[in-house]
Coordinates of C-alpha atoms in Angstrom, one line a residue:
Chain A
X33 CA 0.1 -0.2 -0.4
X34 CA 1.3 3.4 -1.1
X35 CA 2.5 5.2 2.4
X36 CA 3.6 8.9 2.7
X37 CA 5.8 10.6 5.3
X38 CA 6.2 13.9 6.9
X39 CA 8.1 15.5 8.7
X40 CA 6.5 18.2 11.4
X41 CA 10.0 20.8 10.9
X42 CA 8.8 23.3 13.4
X43 CA 5.6 23.9 16.1
X44 CA 6.2 27.6 16.5
X45 CA 7.3 31.0 14.9
X46 CA 10.8 30.8 17.2
X47 CA 11.1 26.7 17.3
X48 CA 15.0 25.5 16.9
X49 CA 16.0 25.2 12.8
X50 CA 18.1 22.4 13.0
X51 CA 15.7 19.5 14.2
X52 CA 14.0 20.3 10.7
X53 CA 17.1 19.9 8.5
X54 CA 17.9 16.8 9.9
X55 CA 14.6 15.6 9.4
X56 CA 14.5 16.7 5.7
X57 CA 18.0 14.9 5.4
X58 CA 17.7 11.7 6.8
X59 CA 13.6 11.6 7.1
X60 CA 13.3 9.9 3.5
X61 CA 10.2 12.5 3.9
X62 CA 8.1 13.1 0.8
X63 CA 6.5 16.4 2.2
X64 CA 8.1 18.9 5.8
X65 CA 5.5 21.0 7.5
X66 CA 6.2 23.4 9.2
X67 CA 4.1 25.5 11.3
X68 CA 5.1 29.0 12.7
X69 CA 2.0 31.3 12.9
X70 CA 0.4 32.0 16.5
X71 CA -2.8 34.1 17.0
X72 CA -1.3 37.0 17.5
X73 CA 2.1 36.6 15.2
X74 CA -0.2 37.3 12.2
X75 CA -1.3 40.9 13.8
X76 CA 2.0 41.8 14.2
X77 CA 3.4 40.4 10.4
X78 CA 0.4 43.0 9.2
X79 CA 1.9 45.4 11.4
X80 CA 5.2 45.3 9.7
X81 CA 3.6 44.9 6.5
X82 CA 2.2 48.2 6.8
X83 CA 5.0 49.6 7.2
X84 CA 7.2 48.3 3.6
X85 CA 5.6 46.4 1.1
X86 CA 8.1 44.0 1.1
X87 CA 8.1 42.8 4.8
X88 CA 5.2 41.3 7.2
X89 CA 6.4 37.0 6.9
X90 CA 8.0 35.3 9.6
X91 CA 11.6 37.4 10.8
X92 CA 13.0 33.7 10.4
X93 CA 12.2 32.5 7.3
X94 CA 15.7 33.5 5.8
X95 CA 17.7 31.4 8.1
X96 CA 15.0 28.2 7.7
X97 CA 15.2 28.5 3.7
X98 CA 18.7 29.0 3.3
X99 CA 19.6 26.2 6.0
X100 CA 16.8 23.9 4.5
X101 CA 16.8 24.6 0.2
X102 CA 19.8 22.6 -0.5
X103 CA 18.7 19.4 1.4
X104 CA 15.3 19.8 0.6
X105 CA 16.2 20.0 -3.8
X106 CA 18.6 17.5 -3.1
X107 CA 16.8 15.5 -1.2
X108 CA 13.2 15.7 -3.4
X109 CA 11.1 16.8 -0.3
X110 CA 7.9 19.3 -0.8
X111 CA 8.0 22.0 2.3
X112 CA 5.3 23.4 3.1
X113 CA 5.0 26.2 5.8
X114 CA 2.1 28.9 7.2
X115 CA 5.7 31.2 7.6
X116 CA 4.2 33.5 4.5
X117 CA 2.5 35.1 7.7
X118 CA 0.7 38.6 6.4
X119 CA 2.6 38.4 3.3
X120 CA 3.0 34.6 1.5
X121 CA 3.7 36.9 -1.9
X122 CA 6.8 38.6 -0.4
X123 CA 7.6 35.4 1.7
X124 CA 7.5 33.7 -2.3
X125 CA 10.3 36.4 -3.6
X126 CA 12.5 35.5 -0.8
X127 CA 12.6 32.6 -1.3
X128 CA 13.5 33.0 -4.8
X129 CA 15.8 35.4 -4.1
X130 CA 17.4 32.7 -1.9
X131 CA 17.4 29.8 -3.8
X132 CA 19.4 31.8 -7.0
X133 CA 21.7 33.0 -4.4
X134 CA 22.2 28.9 -3.8
X135 CA 22.5 28.3 -7.8
X136 CA 18.8 26.6 -7.0
X137 CA 15.7 25.7 -9.2
X138 CA 12.7 25.2 -8.0
X139 CA 8.8 26.9 -7.9
X140 CA 7.4 28.6 -4.6
X141 CA 3.6 28.6 -4.7
X142 CA 2.0 31.2 -2.5
X143 CA -1.1 31.2 -0.8
X144 CA -3.4 33.9 -0.5
X145 CA -6.5 35.1 0.8
X146 CA -7.0 35.0 3.8
X147 CA -6.4 38.4 4.6
X148 CA -10.1 39.2 4.8
X149 CA -9.7 43.2 6.5
X150 CA -12.0 44.6 4.1
X151 CA -14.8 42.8 4.6
X152 CA -14.9 42.6 8.6
X153 CA -17.7 45.0 9.7
X154 CA -17.6 46.9 12.9
X155 CA -21.0 45.0 13.6
X156 CA -19.4 41.8 13.9
X157 CA -19.8 40.1 17.5
X158 CA -16.4 38.2 18.9
X159 CA -17.0 35.0 19.4
X160 CA -15.2 35.4 22.9
X161 CA -17.9 37.9 24.8
X162 CA -20.5 38.7 22.3
X163 CA -19.4 41.6 21.8
X164 CA -19.7 43.9 18.6
X165 CA -16.1 44.6 17.0
X166 CA -16.5 47.9 17.2
X167 CA -16.4 48.4 21.7
X168 CA -12.7 46.6 20.8
X169 CA -9.7 49.1 19.6
X170 CA -9.1 50.2 16.1
X171 CA -8.7 47.3 14.2
X172 CA -5.8 45.9 12.7
X173 CA -6.0 42.7 11.1
X174 CA -8.5 39.9 9.9
X175 CA -7.2 36.7 9.1
X176 CA -9.6 33.7 7.9
X177 CA -8.3 30.4 8.8
X178 CA -7.9 28.5 5.2
X179 CA -8.1 24.6 5.0
X180 CA -7.3 22.3 2.2
X181 CA -8.9 23.9 -0.3
X182 CA -6.9 26.8 -0.9
X183 CA -4.2 24.0 -0.2
X184 CA -4.5 21.5 -3.3
X185 CA -4.7 23.9 -6.3
X186 CA -1.1 25.0 -5.0
X187 CA 0.2 22.0 -4.3
X188 CA -1.3 20.8 -7.6
X189 CA 1.0 23.3 -9.8
X190 CA 3.8 21.3 -8.5
X191 CA 5.5 24.0 -6.0
X192 CA 8.5 22.1 -4.1
X193 CA 7.7 25.3 -1.9
X194 CA 4.7 26.0 -0.3
X195 CA 4.4 29.1 1.4
X196 CA 0.9 30.1 2.8
X197 CA -0.8 32.9 6.0
X198 CA -3.4 31.9 7.9
X199 CA -4.2 28.0 7.5
X200 CA -6.0 26.6 10.1
X201 CA -2.5 24.2 11.7
X202 CA -3.9 20.6 10.7
X203 CA -4.6 21.1 7.2
X204 CA -1.0 22.1 6.7
X205 CA -0.6 18.2 7.0
X206 CA -4.0 17.3 5.8
X207 CA -3.4 19.1 2.6
X208 CA -0.3 17.1 1.4
X209 CA -2.4 13.7 2.0
X210 CA -5.3 14.3 0.2
X211 CA -3.6 15.8 -2.5
X212 CA -1.7 12.3 -2.5
X213 CA -4.2 9.8 -1.9
X214 CA -7.1 11.6 -3.7
X215 CA -9.4 11.8 -0.5
X216 CA -13.0 13.0 -1.1
X217 CA -13.5 16.3 0.6
X218 CA -16.6 14.4 1.8
X219 CA -15.3 12.1 3.3
X220 CA -15.8 13.2 6.6
X221 CA -14.6 10.1 8.1
X222 CA -11.0 10.1 6.7
X223 CA -10.4 13.5 6.7
X224 CA -10.8 13.4 10.9
X225 CA -8.0 10.7 10.8
X226 CA -6.3 13.0 8.3
X227 CA -6.5 16.0 11.3
X228 CA -5.4 13.7 14.0
X229 CA -2.2 13.5 12.0
X230 CA -1.9 16.7 11.6
X231 CA -2.9 17.9 15.3
X232 CA -0.6 15.4 16.8
X233 CA 2.6 17.0 13.9
X234 CA 2.0 20.2 14.6
X235 CA 3.4 21.1 17.6
X236 CA 7.3 19.6 16.8
X237 CA 8.7 18.3 19.5
X238 CA 6.0 17.9 21.6
X239 CA 5.3 14.6 20.2
X240 CA 8.8 13.6 20.9
X241 CA 9.1 14.7 24.3
X242 CA 9.3 17.7 24.7
X243 CA 7.2 20.2 26.9
X244 CA 6.9 17.0 28.6
X245 CA 10.2 15.7 31.1
X246 CA 9.5 16.0 34.6
X247 CA 11.5 14.2 37.5
X248 CA 12.0 10.4 37.6
X249 CA 8.8 9.2 35.8
X250 CA 9.1 11.2 32.9
X251 CA 12.9 10.9 31.7
X252 CA 13.5 11.5 28.0
X253 CA 17.0 9.9 26.5
X254 CA 19.2 12.7 25.6
X255 CA 17.0 15.8 26.1
X256 CA 19.6 18.1 24.9
X257 CA 19.1 17.1 21.3
X258 CA 15.3 16.4 20.6
X259 CA 14.1 14.5 17.8
X260 CA 11.0 15.8 15.7
X261 CA 8.3 13.7 14.6
X262 CA 7.6 12.2 11.2
X263 CA 4.5 10.6 10.5
X264 CA 3.8 7.7 8.5
X265 CA 0.8 7.8 6.2
X266 CA -1.4 4.6 4.5
X267 CA -4.1 5.3 2.1
X268 CA -6.4 4.2 4.5
X269 CA -5.8 7.0 6.7
X270 CA -3.7 5.1 9.3
X271 CA -0.5 6.4 10.4
X272 CA 2.3 5.9 13.0
X273 CA 4.4 8.7 14.3
X274 CA 8.2 7.7 14.8
X275 CA 11.1 9.9 14.7
X276 CA 14.6 9.6 13.3
X277 CA 16.4 6.9 14.9
X278 CA 19.6 8.2 17.3
X279 CA 17.8 11.8 18.2
X280 CA 16.9 12.4 21.5
X281 CA 13.6 12.6 23.3
X282 CA 11.5 9.2 23.3
X283 CA 7.5 9.1 21.1
X284 CA 4.9 6.7 23.5
X285 CA 1.5 6.4 24.7
X286 CA 2.1 9.1 27.5
X287 CA 3.6 11.5 25.3
X288 CA 1.1 10.9 22.1
X289 CA -2.2 11.9 24.8
X290 CA -0.5 14.7 25.5
X291 CA 0.0 15.8 22.4
X292 CA -3.5 14.5 21.5
X293 CA -5.2 16.7 23.8
X294 CA -3.3 19.8 23.4
X295 CA -4.9 23.3 22.6
X296 CA -8.6 21.1 22.4
X297 CA -12.0 22.9 23.4
X298 CA -13.9 19.9 21.9
X299 CA -12.6 16.9 21.5
X300 CA -16.1 15.5 20.2
X301 CA -15.6 18.2 17.6
X302 CA -11.9 19.9 17.0
X303 CA -13.4 21.9 13.8
X304 CA -11.1 23.4 11.1
X305 CA -12.0 24.5 8.3
X306 CA -12.0 21.0 6.1
X307 CA -13.8 18.3 9.2
X308 CA -15.2 18.4 12.5
X309 CA -12.7 16.0 13.9
X310 CA -13.9 14.0 16.6
X311 CA -10.5 13.3 18.7
X312 CA -12.5 10.7 21.0
X313 CA -12.3 7.8 18.9
X314 CA -8.5 8.3 18.6
X315 CA -6.7 5.3 19.3
X316 CA -3.3 5.3 20.5
X317 CA -1.2 1.5 20.4
X318 CA 2.9 1.4 21.1
X319 CA 3.8 -0.4 18.0
X320 CA 8.3 0.0 18.5
X321 CA 10.4 1.8 20.7
X322 CA 9.2 5.4 19.4
X323 CA 7.0 4.6 17.4
X324 CA 3.3 4.9 17.8
X325 CA 0.6 3.7 15.6
X326 CA -2.6 6.4 15.4
X327 CA -6.3 5.3 14.3
X328 CA -9.8 5.4 14.3
X329 CA -10.2 9.6 13.9
X330 CA -13.4 10.7 12.3
X331 CA -15.5 13.5 11.8
X332 CA -18.2 15.0 10.7
X333 CA -19.0 18.0 7.9
X334 CA -16.9 20.8 7.6
X335 CA -18.3 24.5 9.2
X336 CA -19.6 26.6 6.9
X337 CA -18.2 29.4 8.1
X338 CA -14.7 30.3 9.1
X339 CA -12.8 31.8 12.3
X340 CA -11.2 35.1 11.7
X341 CA -8.9 36.0 13.7
X342 CA -9.5 39.6 14.0
X343 CA -6.4 41.8 15.3
X344 CA -7.0 45.3 17.1
X345 CA -4.7 47.7 19.3
X346 CA -5.1 46.8 22.6
X347 CA -3.2 49.9 24.3
X348 CA -0.1 49.3 25.8
X349 CA 1.6 46.8 29.0
X350 CA 4.1 47.9 30.8
X351 CA 6.1 45.6 33.1
X352 CA 8.9 46.2 35.9
X353 CA 10.3 44.3 38.7
X354 CA 12.8 44.1 40.9
X355 CA 14.2 41.0 43.0
X356 CA 14.8 40.8 47.4
X357 CA 17.4 38.0 49.1
X358 CA 17.2 36.6 52.7
X359 CA 15.1 37.0 55.7
X360 CA 12.1 38.9 54.8
X361 CA 12.8 38.8 51.5
X362 CA 9.2 38.0 50.5
X363 CA 7.2 40.5 52.8
X364 CA 9.9 43.2 51.3
X365 CA 8.7 42.4 47.8
X366 CA 5.0 42.7 48.9
X367 CA 6.0 45.9 50.7
X368 CA 7.2 46.9 47.4
X369 CA 4.4 45.6 45.7
X370 CA 2.1 48.0 47.7
X371 CA 4.6 51.2 47.7
X372 CA 4.6 50.8 43.9
X373 CA 0.8 50.6 43.2
X374 CA 0.1 53.4 45.4
X375 CA 2.4 55.7 43.6
X376 CA 0.6 54.7 40.5
X377 CA -2.9 56.0 41.7
X378 CA -4.8 54.7 39.3
X379 CA -3.2 56.0 37.0
X380 CA -3.3 52.4 35.1
X381 CA -6.6 50.8 33.2
X382 CA -5.3 47.6 34.7
X383 CA -2.6 47.1 37.1
X384 CA -1.6 43.4 39.0
X385 CA 1.1 42.7 41.4
X386 CA 2.9 39.2 41.4
X387 CA 5.3 38.0 43.9
X388 CA 7.4 35.3 41.4
X389 CA 8.2 32.4 43.2
X390 CA 5.0 32.9 45.5
X391 CA 2.2 33.3 44.4
X392 CA 2.8 34.7 39.9
X393 CA 0.7 31.6 38.9
X394 CA -1.1 30.1 41.8
X395 CA -2.9 34.4 42.0
X396 CA -4.0 32.8 45.8
X397 CA -2.5 32.9 49.1
X398 CA 0.8 30.9 48.9
X399 CA 2.4 28.4 50.9
X400 CA 3.4 29.1 54.4
X401 CA 7.3 28.5 54.1
X402 CA 8.7 31.8 53.3
X403 CA 11.3 32.0 50.0
X404 CA 14.3 33.2 50.4
X405 CA 14.0 34.8 47.5
X406 CA 11.3 37.0 46.1
X407 CA 11.4 38.4 43.0
X408 CA 8.2 41.7 42.9
X409 CA 6.9 41.6 39.0
X410 CA 3.9 44.4 38.9
X411 CA 2.2 44.8 35.8
X412 CA -0.5 47.5 34.5
X413 CA -1.7 48.7 31.0
X414 CA -2.9 51.6 29.3
X415 CA -4.2 53.4 26.3
X416 CA -1.0 55.6 26.3
X417 CA 2.2 54.7 26.0
X418 CA 3.8 57.1 28.6
X419 CA 1.3 56.1 31.7
X420 CA 2.0 52.3 30.7
X421 CA 5.8 53.1 31.1
X422 CA 5.5 54.8 34.4
X423 CA 4.6 51.2 36.0
X424 CA 8.2 50.1 34.7
X425 CA 9.8 53.8 36.0
X426 CA 8.0 53.6 39.4
X427 CA 9.6 50.0 39.7
X428 CA 13.1 50.8 38.7
X429 CA 13.3 53.9 41.4
X430 CA 12.6 51.6 44.1
X431 CA 16.5 51.2 44.1
X432 CA 16.3 54.2 45.9
X433 CA 13.2 54.6 47.4
X434 CA 11.9 51.3 48.0
X435 CA 12.7 48.5 51.1
X436 CA 15.8 47.1 51.3
X437 CA 18.3 45.1 49.3
X438 CA 16.2 45.2 46.4
X439 CA 18.2 44.4 43.1
X440 CA 18.2 43.4 39.5
X441 CA 15.3 46.3 38.5
X442 CA 14.5 45.7 34.8
X443 CA 11.8 47.9 32.9
X444 CA 9.0 47.1 29.6
X445 CA 6.5 49.1 27.4
X446 CA 4.6 46.7 24.9
X447 CA 2.0 47.6 22.4
X448 CA -0.4 44.7 22.9
X449 CA -2.2 43.7 19.9
X450 CA -5.6 42.0 20.6
X451 CA -7.2 39.2 18.9
X452 CA -10.2 37.7 19.7
X453 CA -12.5 36.0 16.9
X454 CA -15.8 35.7 14.2
X455 CA -17.0 33.9 12.1
X456 CA -17.5 34.5 7.8
X457 CA -19.7 32.7 5.7
X458 CA -16.8 30.3 3.7
X459 CA -17.9 31.5 0.2
X460 CA -16.8 35.5 1.1
X461 CA -13.2 34.1 1.8
X462 CA -11.5 33.6 -2.3
X463 CA -7.7 31.5 -1.8
X464 CA -5.5 31.9 -5.1
X465 CA -2.3 30.9 -5.9
X466 CA 0.7 32.6 -7.9
X467 CA 3.7 31.0 -8.7
X468 CA 7.3 32.4 -8.1
X469 CA 10.3 30.6 -10.1
X470 CA 14.1 30.9 -9.3
Chain I
X105 CA -1.8 11.1 47.9
X106 CA -1.3 14.6 45.2
X107 CA -2.5 14.2 41.9
X108 CA 0.9 14.5 40.8
X109 CA 1.5 10.7 41.7
X110 CA -0.6 8.9 39.8
X111 CA -1.4 11.4 37.2
X112 CA 0.2 13.2 34.2
X113 CA -1.1 16.6 32.7
X114 CA -0.5 18.8 30.0
X115 CA -2.1 22.6 29.2
X116 CA -2.4 24.5 26.4
X117 CA -4.7 27.4 25.5
X118 CA -6.7 29.2 23.0
X119 CA -7.9 32.7 23.7
X120 CA -8.8 33.1 27.5
X121 CA -9.8 29.2 27.4
X122 CA -7.7 27.0 29.6
X123 CA -7.0 23.4 28.7
X124 CA -5.5 20.6 30.6
X125 CA -5.2 17.6 30.4
X126 CA -5.3 14.5 33.3
X127 CA -3.3 11.1 32.5
X128 CA -2.9 8.6 34.9
X129 CA 0.4 6.9 34.3
X130 CA -1.4 3.4 34.9
X131 CA -5.0 3.1 32.8
X132 CA -6.3 1.3 35.9
X133 CA -6.5 4.3 37.4
X134 CA -8.5 6.1 35.2
X135 CA -11.9 4.8 36.5
X136 CA -11.5 6.6 39.9
X137 CA -10.5 9.8 38.0
X138 CA -13.0 9.7 36.3
X139 CA -15.4 9.1 39.4
X140 CA -12.9 11.9 41.4
X141 CA -11.9 14.1 39.5
X142 CA -15.3 16.0 38.4
X143 CA -15.4 19.5 36.9
X144 CA -16.7 20.9 40.4
X145 CA -13.5 19.4 42.6
X146 CA -11.0 21.1 39.7
X147 CA -13.2 23.8 39.6
X148 CA -12.5 24.6 43.4
X149 CA -8.7 24.1 43.4
X150 CA -8.4 26.4 40.5
X151 CA -10.8 28.5 42.0
X152 CA -8.3 31.2 43.0
X153 CA -7.1 31.2 38.9
X154 CA -10.4 30.3 37.0
X155 CA -13.2 32.7 37.1
X156 CA -15.4 31.1 34.4
X157 CA -17.8 27.4 33.7
X158 CA -15.2 24.5 33.6
X159 CA -16.6 21.4 31.4
X160 CA -14.8 17.7 31.6
X161 CA -14.4 15.9 28.9
X162 CA -13.8 11.9 29.0
X163 CA -11.4 10.0 27.5
X164 CA -11.9 5.9 27.9
X165 CA -10.0 4.6 24.4
X166 CA -6.9 6.7 25.6
X167 CA -8.1 6.2 29.8
X168 CA -7.2 10.5 30.1
X169 CA -9.6 12.9 31.1
X170 CA -9.6 16.8 29.3
X171 CA -10.7 19.9 31.5
X172 CA -11.8 23.2 29.7
X173 CA -12.2 25.9 31.1
X174 CA -13.1 29.3 30.5
X175 CA -12.3 33.1 30.9
X176 CA -9.2 31.3 32.6
X177 CA -6.3 33.9 31.4
X178 CA -7.0 37.5 32.2
X179 CA -8.1 38.2 28.7
X180 CA -5.7 35.3 26.8
X181 CA -2.5 35.5 26.4
X182 CA -2.7 38.9 23.7
X183 CA -3.6 41.4 26.4
X184 CA -3.3 39.0 29.6
X185 CA -1.3 41.0 32.3
X186 CA 0.0 38.0 34.0
X187 CA 3.3 36.4 34.2
X188 CA 2.5 33.2 32.3
X189 CA 0.1 35.0 29.7
X190 CA -0.5 31.1 28.1
X191 CA -1.4 29.4 31.6
X192 CA 1.0 26.4 30.7
X193 CA 1.8 26.8 34.4
X194 CA -1.8 25.4 35.4
X195 CA -0.8 21.9 34.3
X196 CA 1.2 22.0 37.7
X197 CA -1.7 23.8 39.7
X198 CA -3.2 21.1 38.7
X199 CA -1.3 17.8 39.9
X200 CA -1.1 19.4 43.2
X201 CA -4.8 18.3 44.0
X202 CA -4.6 16.3 47.2
X203 CA -6.7 13.5 46.4
X204 CA -7.8 10.2 48.5
X205 CA -7.0 6.9 48.6
X206 CA -3.9 5.4 46.8
X207 CA -3.9 4.5 42.4
X208 CA -2.4 1.3 41.0
X209 CA 1.0 2.6 41.0
X210 CA 3.6 1.6 38.2

């Protein structure tokens, strides 16, 4: 039976580069998929594009492609990535330039159509809150989640590299499977199983022991040298997840279960543009060392409306931190936080004081043991950048105006781009493909 | 005994929603967890952190539970003022929960 091998070469924009190169070199792959686009990443990229029409793709794209292009062209591996972010066309041109510089001949397909900012109306309501978009700050981006119907025409061109903007993460893996096996776009059971495979690959090392290690029971071999995953998929959709032998990490039932449920809000209906996938029917089985078989995923009809991530200006976040140590460290940290909050005197929209190591995660009162060191963190938001900056300024001023022994003050101000979601009739969304040759 | 002694967990985020899996090391402990670790108990344990509704999903085929916590992330990763904007540390908070009885140790 025909099988396809797909590598998961990145799990987020800043992911490690070397494991993907190794996958391309030694993974005997048909496809290498790089998932590089979080919800807010695209809004930030959109702002870079506004300042420079040739910008707006992933900042690591050049480094990734310089390392990968010679390998994928030599090995005949096709690369699919959403690292086009807000500007897949500029990304495709850049990849063409890199190929020419390296003396390589390739075709790059740019998938566009996810940018739907011109079809957003202020009366649309945010899924998260039910409130209309008009109640949020100035809108800066709106990107629909595209699916396999946007990717398949690009695959049919034969292009070696396919670069997209916003695409549902599992669709990056499902599309080459549908392309290779000719699965019907209404065979929702098989599309659901393919979506499970995509979900397991989309976070790179997270199924290989990354984001997993803990104590004796969750040890993995050679963690500094974590390998990235490969899915070997047969025509009926059954798959095994494995990795290159000799790399660090582990693939077993535990790592697979953690990744199967990661970021899932309804395992009966994991919604993508392609299918409502059912994860509750999935069967996992250890079939060898670092090898887990995945079967049984299924699904129901795809949604008529697609999710659109809308980015808006959400003001500025000001932060400041300072440490205390020795007897009474925690009490001094709390006193420092109280002093800063008093000095800021209600000028921030929101203000929060945490003692790192004590209550920054739990929110509530911590345990009874007093810590030998404590770091107070003050964070506040404001529509005005200068007002947000006052948070860090007041924390830094604790050096000479606060409890004894404060050290290591840091301060920062960042603009916040908030993200909310709306639903849009998929008939209003028109993906297209442009080919660039190098 | 704490949940940590018999189970592992991974946290994830979607907008202002926190997801927490709960996976026993031994499948033999699934029935006990399914019986004991209700959405209500998790809500009480996470009360200082999670303000919204908590839904529980059962995954008997892989012997795991999934808790989906609404309104848990101070608005979500993009505008949260928390140190851990994703809520990724909350898997450790879940596993800190005290439970009675002994699980099937490996």
